[in-house]
mmCIF file with all atom_site columns, C-alpha atoms and ligand atoms in Angstrom:
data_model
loop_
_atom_site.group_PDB
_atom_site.id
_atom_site.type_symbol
_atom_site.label_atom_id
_atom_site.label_alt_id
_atom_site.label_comp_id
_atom_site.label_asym_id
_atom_site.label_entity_id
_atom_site.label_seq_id
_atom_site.pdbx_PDB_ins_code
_atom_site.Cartn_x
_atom_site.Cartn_y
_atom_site.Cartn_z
_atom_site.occupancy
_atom_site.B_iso_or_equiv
_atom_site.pdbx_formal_charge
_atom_site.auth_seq_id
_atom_site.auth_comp_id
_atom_site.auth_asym_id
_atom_site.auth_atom_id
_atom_site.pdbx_PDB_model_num
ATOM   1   C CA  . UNK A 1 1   ? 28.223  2.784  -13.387 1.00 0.00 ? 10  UNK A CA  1
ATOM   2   C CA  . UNK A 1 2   ? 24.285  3.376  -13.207 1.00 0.00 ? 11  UNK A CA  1
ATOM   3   C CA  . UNK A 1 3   ? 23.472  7.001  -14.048 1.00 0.00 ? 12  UNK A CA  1
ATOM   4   C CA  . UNK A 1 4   ? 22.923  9.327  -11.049 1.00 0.00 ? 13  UNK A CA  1
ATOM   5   C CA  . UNK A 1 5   ? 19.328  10.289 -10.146 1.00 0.00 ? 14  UNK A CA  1
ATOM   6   C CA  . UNK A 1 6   ? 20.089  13.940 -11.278 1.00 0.00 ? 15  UNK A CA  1
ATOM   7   C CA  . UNK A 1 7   ? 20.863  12.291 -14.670 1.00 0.00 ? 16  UNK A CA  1
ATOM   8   C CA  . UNK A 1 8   ? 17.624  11.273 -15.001 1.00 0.00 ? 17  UNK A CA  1
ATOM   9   C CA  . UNK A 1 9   ? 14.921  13.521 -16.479 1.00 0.00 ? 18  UNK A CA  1
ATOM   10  C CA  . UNK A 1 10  ? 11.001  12.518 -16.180 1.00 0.00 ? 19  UNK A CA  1
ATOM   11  C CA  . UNK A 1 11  ? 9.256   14.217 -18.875 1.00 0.00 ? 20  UNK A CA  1
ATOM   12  C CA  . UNK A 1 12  ? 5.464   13.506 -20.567 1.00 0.00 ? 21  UNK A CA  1
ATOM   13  C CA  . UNK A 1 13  ? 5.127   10.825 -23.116 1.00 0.00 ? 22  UNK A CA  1
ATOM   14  C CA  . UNK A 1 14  ? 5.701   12.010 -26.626 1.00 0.00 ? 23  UNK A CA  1
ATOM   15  C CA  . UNK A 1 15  ? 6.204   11.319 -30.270 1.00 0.00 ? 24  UNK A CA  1
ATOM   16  C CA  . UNK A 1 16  ? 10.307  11.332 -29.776 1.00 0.00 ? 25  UNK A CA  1
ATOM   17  C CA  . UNK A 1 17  ? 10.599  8.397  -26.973 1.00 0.00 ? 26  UNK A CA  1
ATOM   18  C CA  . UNK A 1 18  ? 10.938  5.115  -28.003 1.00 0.00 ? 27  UNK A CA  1
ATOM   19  C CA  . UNK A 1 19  ? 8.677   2.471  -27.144 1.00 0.00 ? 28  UNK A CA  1
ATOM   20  C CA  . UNK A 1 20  ? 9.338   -0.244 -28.947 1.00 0.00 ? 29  UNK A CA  1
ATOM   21  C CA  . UNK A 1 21  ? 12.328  -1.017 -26.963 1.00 0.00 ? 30  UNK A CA  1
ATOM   22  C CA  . UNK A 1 22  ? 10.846  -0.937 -23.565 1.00 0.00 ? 31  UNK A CA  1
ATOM   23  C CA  . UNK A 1 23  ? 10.858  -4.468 -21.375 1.00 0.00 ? 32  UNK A CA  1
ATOM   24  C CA  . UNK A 1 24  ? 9.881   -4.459 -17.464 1.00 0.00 ? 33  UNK A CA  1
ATOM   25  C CA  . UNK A 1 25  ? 9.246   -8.057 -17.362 1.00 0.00 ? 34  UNK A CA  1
ATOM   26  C CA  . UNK A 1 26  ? 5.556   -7.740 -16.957 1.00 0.00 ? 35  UNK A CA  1
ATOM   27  C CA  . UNK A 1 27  ? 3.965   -8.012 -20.497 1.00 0.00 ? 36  UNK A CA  1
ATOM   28  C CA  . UNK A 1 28  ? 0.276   -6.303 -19.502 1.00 0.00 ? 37  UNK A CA  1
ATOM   29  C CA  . UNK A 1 29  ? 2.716   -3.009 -18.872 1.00 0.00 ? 38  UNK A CA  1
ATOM   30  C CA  . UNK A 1 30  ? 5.014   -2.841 -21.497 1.00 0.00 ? 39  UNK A CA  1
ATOM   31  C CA  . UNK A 1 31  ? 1.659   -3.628 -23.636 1.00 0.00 ? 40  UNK A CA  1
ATOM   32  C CA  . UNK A 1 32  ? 0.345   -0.511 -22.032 1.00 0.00 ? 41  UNK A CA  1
ATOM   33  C CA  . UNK A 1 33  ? 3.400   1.549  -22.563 1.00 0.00 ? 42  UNK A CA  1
ATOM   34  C CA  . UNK A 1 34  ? 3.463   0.382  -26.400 1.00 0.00 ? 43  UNK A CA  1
ATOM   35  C CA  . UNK A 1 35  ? -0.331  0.361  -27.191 1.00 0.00 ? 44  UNK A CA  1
ATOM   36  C CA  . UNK A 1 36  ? -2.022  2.405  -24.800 1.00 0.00 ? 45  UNK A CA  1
ATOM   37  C CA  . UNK A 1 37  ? -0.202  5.031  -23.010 1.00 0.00 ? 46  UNK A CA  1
ATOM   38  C CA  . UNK A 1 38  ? -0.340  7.497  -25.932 1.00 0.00 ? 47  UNK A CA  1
ATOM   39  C CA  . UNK A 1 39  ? -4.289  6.401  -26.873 1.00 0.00 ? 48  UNK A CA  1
ATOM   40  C CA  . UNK A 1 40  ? -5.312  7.149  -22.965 1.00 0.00 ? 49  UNK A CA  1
ATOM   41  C CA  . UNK A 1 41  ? -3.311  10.379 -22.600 1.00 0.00 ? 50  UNK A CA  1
ATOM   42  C CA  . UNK A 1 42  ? -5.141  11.684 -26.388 1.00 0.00 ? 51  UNK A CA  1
ATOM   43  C CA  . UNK A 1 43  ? -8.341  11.172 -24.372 1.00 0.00 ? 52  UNK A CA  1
ATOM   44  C CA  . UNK A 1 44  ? -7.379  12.705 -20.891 1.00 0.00 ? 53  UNK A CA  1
ATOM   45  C CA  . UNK A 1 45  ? -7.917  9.426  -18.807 1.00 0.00 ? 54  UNK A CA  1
ATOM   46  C CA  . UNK A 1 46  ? -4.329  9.114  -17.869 1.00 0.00 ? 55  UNK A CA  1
ATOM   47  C CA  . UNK A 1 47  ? -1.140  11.061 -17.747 1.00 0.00 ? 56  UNK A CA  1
ATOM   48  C CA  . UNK A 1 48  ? 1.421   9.053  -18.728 1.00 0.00 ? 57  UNK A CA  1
ATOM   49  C CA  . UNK A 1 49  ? 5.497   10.107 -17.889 1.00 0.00 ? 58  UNK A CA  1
ATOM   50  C CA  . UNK A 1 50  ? 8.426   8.468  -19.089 1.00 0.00 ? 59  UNK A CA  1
ATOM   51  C CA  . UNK A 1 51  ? 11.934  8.618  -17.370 1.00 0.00 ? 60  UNK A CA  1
ATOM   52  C CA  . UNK A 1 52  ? 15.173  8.773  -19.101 1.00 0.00 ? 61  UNK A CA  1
ATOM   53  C CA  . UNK A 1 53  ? 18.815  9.260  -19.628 1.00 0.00 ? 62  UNK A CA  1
ATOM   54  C CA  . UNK A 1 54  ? 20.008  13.035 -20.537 1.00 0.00 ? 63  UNK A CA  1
ATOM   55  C CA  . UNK A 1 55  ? 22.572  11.437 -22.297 1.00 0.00 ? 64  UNK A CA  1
ATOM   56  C CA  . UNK A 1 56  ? 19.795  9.340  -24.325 1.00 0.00 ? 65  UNK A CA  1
ATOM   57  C CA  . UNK A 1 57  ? 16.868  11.359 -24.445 1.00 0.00 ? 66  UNK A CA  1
ATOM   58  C CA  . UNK A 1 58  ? 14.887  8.498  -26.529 1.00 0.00 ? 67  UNK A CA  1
ATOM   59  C CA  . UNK A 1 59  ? 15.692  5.730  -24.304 1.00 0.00 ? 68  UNK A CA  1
ATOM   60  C CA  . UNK A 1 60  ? 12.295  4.954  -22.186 1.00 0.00 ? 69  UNK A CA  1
ATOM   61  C CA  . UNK A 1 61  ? 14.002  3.457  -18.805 1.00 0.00 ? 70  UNK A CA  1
ATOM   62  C CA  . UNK A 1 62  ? 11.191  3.769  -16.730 1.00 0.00 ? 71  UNK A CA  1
ATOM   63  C CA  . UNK A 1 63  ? 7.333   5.264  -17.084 1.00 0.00 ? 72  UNK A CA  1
ATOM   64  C CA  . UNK A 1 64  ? 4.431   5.647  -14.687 1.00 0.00 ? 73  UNK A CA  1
ATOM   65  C CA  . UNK A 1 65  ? 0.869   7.205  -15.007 1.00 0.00 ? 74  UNK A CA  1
ATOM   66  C CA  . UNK A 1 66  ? -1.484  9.096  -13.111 1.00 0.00 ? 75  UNK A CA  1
ATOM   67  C CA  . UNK A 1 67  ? -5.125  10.069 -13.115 1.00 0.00 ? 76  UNK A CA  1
ATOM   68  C CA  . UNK A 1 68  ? -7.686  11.271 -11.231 1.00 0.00 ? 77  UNK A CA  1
ATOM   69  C CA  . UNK A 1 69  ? -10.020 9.404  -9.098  1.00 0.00 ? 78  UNK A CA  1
ATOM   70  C CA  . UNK A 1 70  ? -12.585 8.151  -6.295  1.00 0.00 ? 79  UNK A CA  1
ATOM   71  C CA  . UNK A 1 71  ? -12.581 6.174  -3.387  1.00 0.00 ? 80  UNK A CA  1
ATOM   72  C CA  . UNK A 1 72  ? -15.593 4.950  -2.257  1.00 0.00 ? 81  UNK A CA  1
ATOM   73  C CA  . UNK A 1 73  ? -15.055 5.561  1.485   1.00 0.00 ? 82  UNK A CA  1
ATOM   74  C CA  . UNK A 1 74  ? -17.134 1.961  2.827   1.00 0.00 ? 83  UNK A CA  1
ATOM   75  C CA  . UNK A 1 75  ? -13.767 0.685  1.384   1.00 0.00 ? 84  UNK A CA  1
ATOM   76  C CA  . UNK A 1 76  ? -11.384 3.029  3.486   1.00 0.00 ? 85  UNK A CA  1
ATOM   77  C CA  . UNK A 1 77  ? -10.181 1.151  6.776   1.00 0.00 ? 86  UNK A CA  1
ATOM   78  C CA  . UNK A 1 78  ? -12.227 2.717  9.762   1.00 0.00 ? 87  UNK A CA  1
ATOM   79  C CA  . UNK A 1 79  ? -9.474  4.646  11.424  1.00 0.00 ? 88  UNK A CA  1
ATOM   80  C CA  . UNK A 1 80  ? -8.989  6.692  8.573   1.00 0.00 ? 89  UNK A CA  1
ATOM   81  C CA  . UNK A 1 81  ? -13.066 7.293  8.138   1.00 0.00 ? 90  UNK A CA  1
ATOM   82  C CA  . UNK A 1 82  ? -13.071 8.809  11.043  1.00 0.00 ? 91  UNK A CA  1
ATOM   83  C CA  . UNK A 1 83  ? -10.882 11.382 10.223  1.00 0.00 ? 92  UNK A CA  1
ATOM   84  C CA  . UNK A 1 84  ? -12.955 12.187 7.059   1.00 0.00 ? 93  UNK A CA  1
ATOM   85  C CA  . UNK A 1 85  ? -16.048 13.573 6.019   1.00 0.00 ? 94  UNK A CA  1
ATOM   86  C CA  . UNK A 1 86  ? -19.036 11.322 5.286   1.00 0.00 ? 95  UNK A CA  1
ATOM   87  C CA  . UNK A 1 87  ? -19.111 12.079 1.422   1.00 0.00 ? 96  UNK A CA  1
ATOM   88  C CA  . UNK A 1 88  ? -19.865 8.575  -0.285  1.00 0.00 ? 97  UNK A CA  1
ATOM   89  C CA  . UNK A 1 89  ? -16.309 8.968  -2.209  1.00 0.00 ? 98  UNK A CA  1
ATOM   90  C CA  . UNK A 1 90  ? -13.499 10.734 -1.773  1.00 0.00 ? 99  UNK A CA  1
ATOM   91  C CA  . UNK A 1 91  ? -10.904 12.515 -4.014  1.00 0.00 ? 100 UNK A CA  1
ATOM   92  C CA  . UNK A 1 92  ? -7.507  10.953 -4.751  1.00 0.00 ? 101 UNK A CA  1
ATOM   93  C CA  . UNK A 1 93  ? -4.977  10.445 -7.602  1.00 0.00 ? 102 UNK A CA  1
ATOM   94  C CA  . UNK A 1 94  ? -4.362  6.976  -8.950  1.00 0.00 ? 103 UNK A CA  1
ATOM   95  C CA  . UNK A 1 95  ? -0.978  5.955  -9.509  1.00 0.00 ? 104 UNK A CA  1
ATOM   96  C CA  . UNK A 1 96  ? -2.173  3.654  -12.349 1.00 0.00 ? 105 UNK A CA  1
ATOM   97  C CA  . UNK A 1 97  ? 0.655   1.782  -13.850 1.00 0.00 ? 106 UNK A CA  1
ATOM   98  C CA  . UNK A 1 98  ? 4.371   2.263  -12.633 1.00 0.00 ? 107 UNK A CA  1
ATOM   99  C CA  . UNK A 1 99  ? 7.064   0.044  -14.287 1.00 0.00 ? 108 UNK A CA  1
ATOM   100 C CA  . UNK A 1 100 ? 11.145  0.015  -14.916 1.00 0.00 ? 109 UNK A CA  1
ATOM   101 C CA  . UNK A 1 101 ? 13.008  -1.540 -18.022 1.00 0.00 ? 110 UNK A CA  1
ATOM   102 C CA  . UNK A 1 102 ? 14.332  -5.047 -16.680 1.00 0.00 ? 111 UNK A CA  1
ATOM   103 C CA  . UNK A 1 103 ? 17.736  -3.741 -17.618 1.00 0.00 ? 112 UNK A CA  1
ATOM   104 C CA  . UNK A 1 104 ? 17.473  -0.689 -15.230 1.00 0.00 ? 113 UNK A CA  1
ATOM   105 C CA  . UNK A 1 105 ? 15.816  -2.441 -12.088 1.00 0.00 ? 114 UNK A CA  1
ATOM   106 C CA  . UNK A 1 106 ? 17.617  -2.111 -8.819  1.00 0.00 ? 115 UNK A CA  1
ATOM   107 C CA  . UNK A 1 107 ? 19.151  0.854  -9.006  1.00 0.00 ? 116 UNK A CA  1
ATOM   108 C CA  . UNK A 1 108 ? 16.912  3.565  -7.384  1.00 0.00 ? 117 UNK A CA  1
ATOM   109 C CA  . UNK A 1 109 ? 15.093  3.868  -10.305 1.00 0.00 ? 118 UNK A CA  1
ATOM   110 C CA  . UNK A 1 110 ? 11.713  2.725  -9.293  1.00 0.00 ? 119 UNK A CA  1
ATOM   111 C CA  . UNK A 1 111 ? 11.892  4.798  -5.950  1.00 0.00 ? 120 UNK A CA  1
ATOM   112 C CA  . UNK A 1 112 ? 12.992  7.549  -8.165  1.00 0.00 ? 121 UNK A CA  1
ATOM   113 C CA  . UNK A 1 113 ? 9.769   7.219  -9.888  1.00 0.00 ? 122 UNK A CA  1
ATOM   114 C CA  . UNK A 1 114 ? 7.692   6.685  -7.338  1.00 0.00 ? 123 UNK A CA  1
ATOM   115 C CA  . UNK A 1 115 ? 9.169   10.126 -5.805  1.00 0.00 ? 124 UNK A CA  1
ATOM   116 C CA  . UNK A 1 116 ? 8.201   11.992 -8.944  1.00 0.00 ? 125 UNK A CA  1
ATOM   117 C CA  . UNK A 1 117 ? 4.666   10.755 -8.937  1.00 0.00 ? 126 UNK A CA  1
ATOM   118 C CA  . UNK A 1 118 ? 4.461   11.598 -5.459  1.00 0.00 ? 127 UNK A CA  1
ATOM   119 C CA  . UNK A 1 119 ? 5.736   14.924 -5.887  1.00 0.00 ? 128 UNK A CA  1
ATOM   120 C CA  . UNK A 1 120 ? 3.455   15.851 -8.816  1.00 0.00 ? 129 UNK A CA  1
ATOM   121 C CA  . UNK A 1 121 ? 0.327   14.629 -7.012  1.00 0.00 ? 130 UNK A CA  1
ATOM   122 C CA  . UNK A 1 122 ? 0.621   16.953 -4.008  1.00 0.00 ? 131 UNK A CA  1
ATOM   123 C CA  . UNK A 1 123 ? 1.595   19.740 -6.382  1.00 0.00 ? 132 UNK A CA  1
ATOM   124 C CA  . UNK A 1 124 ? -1.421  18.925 -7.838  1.00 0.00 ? 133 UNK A CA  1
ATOM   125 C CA  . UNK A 1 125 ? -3.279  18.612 -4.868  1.00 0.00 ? 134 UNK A CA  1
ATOM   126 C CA  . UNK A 1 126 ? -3.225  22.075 -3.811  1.00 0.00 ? 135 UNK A CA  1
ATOM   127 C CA  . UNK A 1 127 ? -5.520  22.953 -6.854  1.00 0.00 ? 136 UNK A CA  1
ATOM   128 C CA  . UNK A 1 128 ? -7.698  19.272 -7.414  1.00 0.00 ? 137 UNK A CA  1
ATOM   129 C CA  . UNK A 1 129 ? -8.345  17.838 -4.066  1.00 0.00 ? 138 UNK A CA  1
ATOM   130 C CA  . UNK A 1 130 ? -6.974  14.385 -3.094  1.00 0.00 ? 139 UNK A CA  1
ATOM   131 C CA  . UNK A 1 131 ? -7.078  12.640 0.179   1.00 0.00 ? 140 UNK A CA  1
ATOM   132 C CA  . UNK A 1 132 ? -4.146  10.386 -1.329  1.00 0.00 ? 141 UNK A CA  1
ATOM   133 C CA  . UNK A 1 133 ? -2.648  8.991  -3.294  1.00 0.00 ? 142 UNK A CA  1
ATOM   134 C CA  . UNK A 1 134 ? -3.448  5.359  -4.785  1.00 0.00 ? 143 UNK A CA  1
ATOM   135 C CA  . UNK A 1 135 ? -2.221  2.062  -6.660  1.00 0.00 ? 144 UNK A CA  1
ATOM   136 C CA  . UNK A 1 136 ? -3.413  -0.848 -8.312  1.00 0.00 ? 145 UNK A CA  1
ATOM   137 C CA  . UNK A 1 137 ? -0.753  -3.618 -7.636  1.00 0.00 ? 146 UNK A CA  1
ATOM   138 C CA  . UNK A 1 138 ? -0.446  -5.864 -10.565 1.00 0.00 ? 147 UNK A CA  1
ATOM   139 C CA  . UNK A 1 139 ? 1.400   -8.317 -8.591  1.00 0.00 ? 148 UNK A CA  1
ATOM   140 C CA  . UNK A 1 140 ? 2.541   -9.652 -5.216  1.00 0.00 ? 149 UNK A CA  1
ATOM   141 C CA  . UNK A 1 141 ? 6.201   -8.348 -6.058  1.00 0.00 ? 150 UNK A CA  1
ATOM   142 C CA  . UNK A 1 142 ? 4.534   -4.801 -7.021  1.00 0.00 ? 151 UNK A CA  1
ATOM   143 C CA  . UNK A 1 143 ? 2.247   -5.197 -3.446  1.00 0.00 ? 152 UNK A CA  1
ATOM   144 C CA  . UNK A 1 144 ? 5.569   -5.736 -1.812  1.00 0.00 ? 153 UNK A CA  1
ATOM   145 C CA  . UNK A 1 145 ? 7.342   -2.214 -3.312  1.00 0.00 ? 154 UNK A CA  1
ATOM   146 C CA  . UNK A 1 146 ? 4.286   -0.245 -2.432  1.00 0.00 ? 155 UNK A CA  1
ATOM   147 C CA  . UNK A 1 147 ? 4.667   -1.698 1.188   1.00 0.00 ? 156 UNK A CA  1
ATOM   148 C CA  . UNK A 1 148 ? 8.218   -1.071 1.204   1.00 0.00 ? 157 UNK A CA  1
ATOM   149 C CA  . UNK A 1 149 ? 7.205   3.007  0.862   1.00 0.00 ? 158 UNK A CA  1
ATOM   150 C CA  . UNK A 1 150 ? 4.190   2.302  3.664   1.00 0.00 ? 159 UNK A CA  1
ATOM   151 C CA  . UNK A 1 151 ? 1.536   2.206  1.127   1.00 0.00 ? 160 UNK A CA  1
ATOM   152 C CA  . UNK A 1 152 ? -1.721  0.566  2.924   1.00 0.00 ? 161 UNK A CA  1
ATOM   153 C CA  . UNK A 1 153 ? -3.615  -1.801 1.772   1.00 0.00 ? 162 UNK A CA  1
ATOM   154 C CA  . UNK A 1 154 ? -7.636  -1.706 1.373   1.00 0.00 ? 163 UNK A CA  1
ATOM   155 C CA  . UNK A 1 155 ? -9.075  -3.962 3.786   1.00 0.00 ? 164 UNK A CA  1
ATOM   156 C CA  . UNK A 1 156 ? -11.026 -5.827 1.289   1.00 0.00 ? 165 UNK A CA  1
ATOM   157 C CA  . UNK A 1 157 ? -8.963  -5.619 -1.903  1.00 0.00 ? 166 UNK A CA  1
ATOM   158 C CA  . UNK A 1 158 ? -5.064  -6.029 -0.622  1.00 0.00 ? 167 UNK A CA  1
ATOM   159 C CA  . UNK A 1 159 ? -4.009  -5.362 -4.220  1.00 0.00 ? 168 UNK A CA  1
ATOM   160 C CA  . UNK A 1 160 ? -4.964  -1.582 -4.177  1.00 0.00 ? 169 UNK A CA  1
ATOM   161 C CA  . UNK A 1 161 ? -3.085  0.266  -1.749  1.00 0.00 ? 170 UNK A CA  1
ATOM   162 C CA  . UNK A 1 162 ? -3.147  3.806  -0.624  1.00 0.00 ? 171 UNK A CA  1
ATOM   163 C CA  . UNK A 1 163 ? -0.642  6.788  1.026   1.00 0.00 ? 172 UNK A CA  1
ATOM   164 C CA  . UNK A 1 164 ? -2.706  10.017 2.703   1.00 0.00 ? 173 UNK A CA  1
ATOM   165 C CA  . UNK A 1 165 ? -1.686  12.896 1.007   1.00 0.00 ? 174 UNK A CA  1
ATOM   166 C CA  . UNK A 1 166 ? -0.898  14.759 4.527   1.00 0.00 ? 175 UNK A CA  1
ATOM   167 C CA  . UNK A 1 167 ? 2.239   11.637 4.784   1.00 0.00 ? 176 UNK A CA  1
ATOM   168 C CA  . UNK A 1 168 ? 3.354   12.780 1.230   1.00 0.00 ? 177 UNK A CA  1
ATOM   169 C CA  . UNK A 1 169 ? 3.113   16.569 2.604   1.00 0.00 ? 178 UNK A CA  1
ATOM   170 C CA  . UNK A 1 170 ? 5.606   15.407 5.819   1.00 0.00 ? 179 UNK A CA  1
ATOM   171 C CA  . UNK A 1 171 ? 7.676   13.799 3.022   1.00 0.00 ? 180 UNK A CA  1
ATOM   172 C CA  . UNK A 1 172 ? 8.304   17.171 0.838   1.00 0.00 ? 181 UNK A CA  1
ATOM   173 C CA  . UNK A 1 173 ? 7.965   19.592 3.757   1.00 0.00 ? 182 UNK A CA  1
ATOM   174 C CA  . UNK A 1 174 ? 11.535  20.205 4.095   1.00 0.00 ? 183 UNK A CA  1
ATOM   175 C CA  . UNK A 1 175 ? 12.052  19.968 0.524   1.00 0.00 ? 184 UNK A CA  1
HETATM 176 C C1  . COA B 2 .   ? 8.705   -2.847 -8.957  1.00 0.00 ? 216 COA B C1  1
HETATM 177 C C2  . COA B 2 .   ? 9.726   -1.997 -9.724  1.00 0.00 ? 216 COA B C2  1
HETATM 178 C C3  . COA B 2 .   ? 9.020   -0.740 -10.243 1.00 0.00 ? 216 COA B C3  1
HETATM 179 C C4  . COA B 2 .   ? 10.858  -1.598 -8.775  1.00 0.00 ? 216 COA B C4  1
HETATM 180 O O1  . COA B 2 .   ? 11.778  -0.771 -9.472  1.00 0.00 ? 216 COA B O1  1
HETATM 181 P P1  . COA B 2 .   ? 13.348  -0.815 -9.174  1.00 0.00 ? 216 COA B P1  1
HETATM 182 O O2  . COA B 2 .   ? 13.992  0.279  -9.951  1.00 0.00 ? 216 COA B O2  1
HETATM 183 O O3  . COA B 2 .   ? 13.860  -2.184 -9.413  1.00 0.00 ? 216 COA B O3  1
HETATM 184 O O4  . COA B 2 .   ? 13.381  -0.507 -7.612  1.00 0.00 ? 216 COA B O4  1
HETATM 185 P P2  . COA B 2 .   ? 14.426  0.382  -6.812  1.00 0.00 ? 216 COA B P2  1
HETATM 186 O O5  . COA B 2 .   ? 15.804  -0.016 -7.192  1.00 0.00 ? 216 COA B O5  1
HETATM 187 O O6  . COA B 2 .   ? 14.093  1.828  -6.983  1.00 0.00 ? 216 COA B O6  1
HETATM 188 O O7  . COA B 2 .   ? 14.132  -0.036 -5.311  1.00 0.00 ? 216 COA B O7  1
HETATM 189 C C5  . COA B 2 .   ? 13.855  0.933  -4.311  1.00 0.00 ? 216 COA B C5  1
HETATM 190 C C6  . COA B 2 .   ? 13.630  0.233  -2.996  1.00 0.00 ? 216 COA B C6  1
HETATM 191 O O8  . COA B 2 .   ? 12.479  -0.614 -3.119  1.00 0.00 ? 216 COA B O8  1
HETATM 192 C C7  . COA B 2 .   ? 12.819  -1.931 -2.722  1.00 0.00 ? 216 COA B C7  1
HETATM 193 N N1  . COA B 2 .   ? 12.061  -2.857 -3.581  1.00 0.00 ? 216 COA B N1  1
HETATM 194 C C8  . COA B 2 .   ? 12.140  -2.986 -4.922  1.00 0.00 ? 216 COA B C8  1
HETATM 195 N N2  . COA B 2 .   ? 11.264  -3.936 -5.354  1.00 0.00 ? 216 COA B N2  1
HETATM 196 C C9  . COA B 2 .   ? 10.665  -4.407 -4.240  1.00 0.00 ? 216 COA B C9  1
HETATM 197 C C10 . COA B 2 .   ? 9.684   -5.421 -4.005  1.00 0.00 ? 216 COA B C10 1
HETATM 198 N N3  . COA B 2 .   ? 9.144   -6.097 -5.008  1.00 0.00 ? 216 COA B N3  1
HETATM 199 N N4  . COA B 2 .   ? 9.292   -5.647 -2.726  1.00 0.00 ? 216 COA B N4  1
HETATM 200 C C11 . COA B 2 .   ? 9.808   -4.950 -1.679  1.00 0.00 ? 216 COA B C11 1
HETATM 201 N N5  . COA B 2 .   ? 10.749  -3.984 -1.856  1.00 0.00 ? 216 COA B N5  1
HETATM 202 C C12 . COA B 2 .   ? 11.167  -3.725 -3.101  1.00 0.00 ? 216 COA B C12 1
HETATM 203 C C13 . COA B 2 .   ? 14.317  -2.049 -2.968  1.00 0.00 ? 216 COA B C13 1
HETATM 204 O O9  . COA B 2 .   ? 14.874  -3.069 -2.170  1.00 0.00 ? 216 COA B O9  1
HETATM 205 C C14 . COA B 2 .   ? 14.786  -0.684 -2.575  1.00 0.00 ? 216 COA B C14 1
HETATM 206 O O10 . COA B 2 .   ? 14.872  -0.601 -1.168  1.00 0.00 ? 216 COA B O10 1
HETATM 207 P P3  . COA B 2 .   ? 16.079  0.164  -0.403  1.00 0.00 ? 216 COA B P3  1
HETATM 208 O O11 . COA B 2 .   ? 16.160  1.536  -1.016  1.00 0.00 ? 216 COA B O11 1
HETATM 209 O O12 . COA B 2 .   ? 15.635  0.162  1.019   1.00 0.00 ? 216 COA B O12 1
HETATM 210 O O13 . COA B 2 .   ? 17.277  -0.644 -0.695  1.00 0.00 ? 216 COA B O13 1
HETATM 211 C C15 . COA B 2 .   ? 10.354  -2.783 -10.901 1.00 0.00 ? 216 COA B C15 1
HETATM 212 O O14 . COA B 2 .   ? 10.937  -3.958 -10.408 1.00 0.00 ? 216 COA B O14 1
HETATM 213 C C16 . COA B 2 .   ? 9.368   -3.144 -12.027 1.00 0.00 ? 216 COA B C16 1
HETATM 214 O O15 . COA B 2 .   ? 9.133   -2.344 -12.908 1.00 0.00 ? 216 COA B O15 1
HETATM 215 N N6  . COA B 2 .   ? 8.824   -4.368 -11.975 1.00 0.00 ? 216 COA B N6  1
HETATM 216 C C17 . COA B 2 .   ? 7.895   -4.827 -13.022 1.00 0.00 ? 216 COA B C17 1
HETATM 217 C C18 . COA B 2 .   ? 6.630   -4.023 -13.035 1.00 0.00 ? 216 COA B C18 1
HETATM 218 C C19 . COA B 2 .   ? 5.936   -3.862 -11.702 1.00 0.00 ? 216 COA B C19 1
HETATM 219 O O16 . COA B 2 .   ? 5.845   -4.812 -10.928 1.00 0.00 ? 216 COA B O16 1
HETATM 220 N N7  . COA B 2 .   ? 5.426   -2.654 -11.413 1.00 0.00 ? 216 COA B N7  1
HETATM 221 C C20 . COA B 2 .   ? 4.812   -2.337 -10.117 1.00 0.00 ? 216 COA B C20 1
HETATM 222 C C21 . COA B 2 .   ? 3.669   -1.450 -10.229 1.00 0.00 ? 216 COA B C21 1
HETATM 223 S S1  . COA B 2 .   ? 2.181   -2.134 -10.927 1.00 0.00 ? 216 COA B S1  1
#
């Protein structure tokens, strides 16, 4: 039986979680899990967090990461200008990487994730600004999850997507 989403616990990145182990299928993110994710959080560029198993606290089953960053707003579709001010860039939060162990896909994991990273952003986003929230799609099959949760694309660069933080606020209001 796969665990429950309550038996899941997403917790920062630390000395105690093993990396080693970790396999999503997409070698450019378990690199970044293994070689990276601990060198980028030292030097505040990204915030990685890792998901796992109550019952196996070590286990990494599932990680994403988040940062801090800028939209330039020519690359914004024009709908969504409207609405904004004319500052050259805007505030958001980058969903940088988000990935699940191969052996742990399809279960709600990923959503469960994506949920978490969600959450934390708008929490966030009461005290640092962000217009929304966005992704860099490694792949087609990552362009197609994002979709799935009504990510939109960039006009010009279809592999970076973004949600408007006031559609994550609907999401949690009754929460
Ligand atoms: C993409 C990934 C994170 C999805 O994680 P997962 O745990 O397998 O996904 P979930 O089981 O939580 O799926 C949640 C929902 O998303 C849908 N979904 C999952 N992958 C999808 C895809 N590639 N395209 C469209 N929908 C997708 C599922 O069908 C499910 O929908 P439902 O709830 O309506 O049934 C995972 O497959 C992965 O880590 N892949 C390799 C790395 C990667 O591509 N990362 C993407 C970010 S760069």
């Amino acid at each position: 039986m796969p665990p429950e989403p309550s038996q899941w616990l997403v917790e920062p990145l630390g000395k105690k979680h093993d990396r080693a182990a970790f396999s999503c299928g997409n070698e450019i993110l378990d690199h970044y899990l293994k070689e990276l994710a601990g060198q980028d959080a030292r030097r505040r560029v990204a915030a990685p967090f890792i998901v796992v198993a109550k019952t196996a606290p070590q286990t990494i089953l599932g990680y994403y990461t988040l940062s801090s960053f800028g939209i330039d707003l020519a690359e914004l579709p024009a709908d969504v200008v409207r609405k904004l001010p004319t500052y050259p860039v805007v505030p958001a939060a980058l969903l940088g990487r988000l990935a699940v162990d191969r052996r742990q896909q399809g279960q709600g994991l990923g959503e469960f994730l994506l949920i978490d990273a969600l959450r934390r952003a708008f929490v966030q986003s009461s005290q640092i600004a962000a217009f929304a929230v966005v992704v860099d799609a490694i792949d087609e099959k990552a362009i197609g999850f994002y979709k799935h949760f009504d990510f939109l694309p960039l006009p010009d660069r279809p592999n970076r997507l973004f949600l408007p933080m006031k559609t994550i606020a609907d999401l949690f209001r009754d929460f």
